Short mmCIF file of C-alpha atoms in Angstrom, two decimals:
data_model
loop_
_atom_site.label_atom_id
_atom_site.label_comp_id
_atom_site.label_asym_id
_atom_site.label_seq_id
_atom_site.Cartn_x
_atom_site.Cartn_y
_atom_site.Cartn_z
CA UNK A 1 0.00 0.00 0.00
CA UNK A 2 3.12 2.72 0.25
CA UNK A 3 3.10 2.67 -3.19
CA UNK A 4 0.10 3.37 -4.26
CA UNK A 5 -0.04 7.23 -2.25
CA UNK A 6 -3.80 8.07 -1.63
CA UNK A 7 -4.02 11.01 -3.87
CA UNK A 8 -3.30 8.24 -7.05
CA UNK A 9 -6.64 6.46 -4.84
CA UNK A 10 -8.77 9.64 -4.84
CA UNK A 11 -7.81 10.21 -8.64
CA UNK A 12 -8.71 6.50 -9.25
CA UNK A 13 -12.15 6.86 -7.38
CA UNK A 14 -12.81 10.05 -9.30
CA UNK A 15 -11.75 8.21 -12.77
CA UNK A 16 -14.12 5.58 -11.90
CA UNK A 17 -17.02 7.66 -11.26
CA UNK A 18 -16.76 9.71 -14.35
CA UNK A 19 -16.59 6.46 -16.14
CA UNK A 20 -19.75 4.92 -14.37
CA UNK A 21 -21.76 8.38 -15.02
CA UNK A 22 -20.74 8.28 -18.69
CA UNK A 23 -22.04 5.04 -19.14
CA UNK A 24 -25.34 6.30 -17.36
CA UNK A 25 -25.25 9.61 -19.91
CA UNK A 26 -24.45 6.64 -22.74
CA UNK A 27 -27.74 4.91 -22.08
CA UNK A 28 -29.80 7.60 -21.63
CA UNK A 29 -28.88 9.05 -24.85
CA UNK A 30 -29.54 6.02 -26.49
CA UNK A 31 -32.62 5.47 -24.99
CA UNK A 32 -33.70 8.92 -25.97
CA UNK A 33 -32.58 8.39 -29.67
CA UNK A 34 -35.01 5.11 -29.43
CA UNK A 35 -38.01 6.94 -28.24
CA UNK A 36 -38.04 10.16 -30.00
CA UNK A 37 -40.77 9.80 -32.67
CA UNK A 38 -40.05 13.08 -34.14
CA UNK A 39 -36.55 11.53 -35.89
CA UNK A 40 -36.53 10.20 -38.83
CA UNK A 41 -34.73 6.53 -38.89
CA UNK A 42 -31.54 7.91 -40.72
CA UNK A 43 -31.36 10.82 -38.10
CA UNK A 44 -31.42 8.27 -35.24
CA UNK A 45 -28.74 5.93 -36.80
CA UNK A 46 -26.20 9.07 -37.74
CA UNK A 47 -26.81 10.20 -33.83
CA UNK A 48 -26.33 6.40 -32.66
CA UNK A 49 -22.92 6.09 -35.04
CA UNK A 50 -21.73 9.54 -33.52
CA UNK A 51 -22.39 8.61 -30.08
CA UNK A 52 -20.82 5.47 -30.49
CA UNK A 53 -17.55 6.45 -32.81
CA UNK A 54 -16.26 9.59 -31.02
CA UNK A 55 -18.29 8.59 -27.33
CA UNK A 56 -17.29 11.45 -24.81
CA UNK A 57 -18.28 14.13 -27.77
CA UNK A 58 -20.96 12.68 -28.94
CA UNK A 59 -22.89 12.61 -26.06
CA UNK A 60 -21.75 16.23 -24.99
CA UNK A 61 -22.75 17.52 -28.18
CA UNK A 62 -25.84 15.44 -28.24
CA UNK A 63 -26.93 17.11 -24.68
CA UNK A 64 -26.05 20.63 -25.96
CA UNK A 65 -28.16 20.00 -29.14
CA UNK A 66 -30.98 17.81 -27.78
CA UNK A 67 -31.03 18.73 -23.61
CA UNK A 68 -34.29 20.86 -23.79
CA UNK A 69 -36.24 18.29 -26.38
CA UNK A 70 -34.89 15.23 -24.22
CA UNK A 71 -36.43 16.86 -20.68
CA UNK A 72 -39.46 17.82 -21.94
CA UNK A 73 -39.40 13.44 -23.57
CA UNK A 74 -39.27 12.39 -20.15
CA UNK A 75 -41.32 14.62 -18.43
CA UNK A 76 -44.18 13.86 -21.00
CA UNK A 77 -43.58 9.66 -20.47
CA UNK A 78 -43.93 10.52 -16.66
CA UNK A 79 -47.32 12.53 -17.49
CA UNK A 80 -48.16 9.44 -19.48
CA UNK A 81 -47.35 6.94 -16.95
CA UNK A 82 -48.97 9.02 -14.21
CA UNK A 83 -52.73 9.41 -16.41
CA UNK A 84 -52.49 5.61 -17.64
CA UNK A 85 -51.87 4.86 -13.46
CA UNK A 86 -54.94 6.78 -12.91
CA UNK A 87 -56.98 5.73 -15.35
CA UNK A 88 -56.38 1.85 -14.38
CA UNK A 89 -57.30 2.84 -10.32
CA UNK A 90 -60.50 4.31 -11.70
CA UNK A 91 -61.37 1.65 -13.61
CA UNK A 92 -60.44 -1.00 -10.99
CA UNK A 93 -62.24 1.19 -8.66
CA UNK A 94 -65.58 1.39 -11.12
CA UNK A 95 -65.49 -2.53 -12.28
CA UNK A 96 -64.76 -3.47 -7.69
CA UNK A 97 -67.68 -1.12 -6.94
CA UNK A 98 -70.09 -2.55 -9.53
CA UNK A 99 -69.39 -6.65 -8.91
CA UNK A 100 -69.27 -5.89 -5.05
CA UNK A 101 -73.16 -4.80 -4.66
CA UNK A 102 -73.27 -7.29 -2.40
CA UNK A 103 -70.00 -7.22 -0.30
CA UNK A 104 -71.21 -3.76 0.62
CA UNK A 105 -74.39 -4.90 2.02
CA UNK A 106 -72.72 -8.37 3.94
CA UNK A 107 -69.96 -5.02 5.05
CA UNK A 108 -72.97 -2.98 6.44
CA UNK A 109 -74.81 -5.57 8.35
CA UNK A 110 -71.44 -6.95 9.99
CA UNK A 111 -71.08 -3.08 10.96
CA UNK A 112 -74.87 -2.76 11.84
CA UNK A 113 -74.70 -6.22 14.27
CA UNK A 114 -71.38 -4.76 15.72
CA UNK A 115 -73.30 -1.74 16.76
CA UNK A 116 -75.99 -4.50 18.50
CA UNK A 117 -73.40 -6.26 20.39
CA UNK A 118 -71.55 -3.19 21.71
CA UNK A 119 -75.06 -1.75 22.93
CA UNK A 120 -75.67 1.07 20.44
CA UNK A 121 -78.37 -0.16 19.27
CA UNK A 122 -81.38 -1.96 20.69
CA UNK A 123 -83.06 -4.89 18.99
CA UNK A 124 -85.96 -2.55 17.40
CA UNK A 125 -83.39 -0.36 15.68
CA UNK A 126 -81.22 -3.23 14.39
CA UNK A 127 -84.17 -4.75 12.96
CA UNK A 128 -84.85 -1.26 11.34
CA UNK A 129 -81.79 -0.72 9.75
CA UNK A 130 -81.22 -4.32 8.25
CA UNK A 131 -84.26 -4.16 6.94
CA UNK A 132 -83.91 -1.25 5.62
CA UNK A 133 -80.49 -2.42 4.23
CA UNK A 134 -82.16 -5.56 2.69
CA UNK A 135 -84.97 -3.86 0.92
#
């Protein structure tokens, strides 16, 4: 370990995470290229062959050039995501609440002979309300 001073470590820690966020940049651009519907095939294989012929450039000059579009890409597929996530609890929600007529009702006379037992209400009422619930 004396010779290998811990300033060379430092530098080989720092080396190593530039390295491991360049790959991250890497696949992000390329997953951008793949999901941008406004380029053309050709465009996407001239950015792909840039990106992966001259790497380090490409992808800098591909973030100058493309940043803005490539934000506003994800933030729409998280707007997306977010309304088809919605749209599948209301529909869940809608298809539960119309099958389960009668869950509700077995539901409300469990809570109605709760209220019996724990002396809330007296025989008269309980027979009221369940068959009021029944009718």
């Amino acid at each position: 370990m004396d010779d290998y001073p811990l300033l060379n470590l430092f530098l080989t820690m720092l080396y190593l995470f530039l390295w491991v966020m360049w790959f991250f940049l890497l696949f992000k651009v390329v997953t951008d290229l793949f999901r941008d519907h406004t380029l053309n095939g050709w465009a996407k294989a001239g950015w792909l062959i840039f990106v992966i012929l001259l790497p380090y450039l490409g992808v800098l000059i591909y973030l100058i050039v493309r940043g803005r579009s490539m934000h506003e890409r994800d933030a729409k597929a998280v707007k997306d995501s977010e309304a088809a996530f919605r749209q599948y609890v209301r529909e869940a929600a809608n298809s539960e609440a119309s099958s389960s007529g009668s869950t509700s009702h077995v539901s409300d006379l469990t809570k109605l002979a709760e209220l019996k037992d724990k002396g809330a209400l007296n025989a008269e009422e309980y027979e009221r309300a369940k068959a009021k619930l029944l009718a």
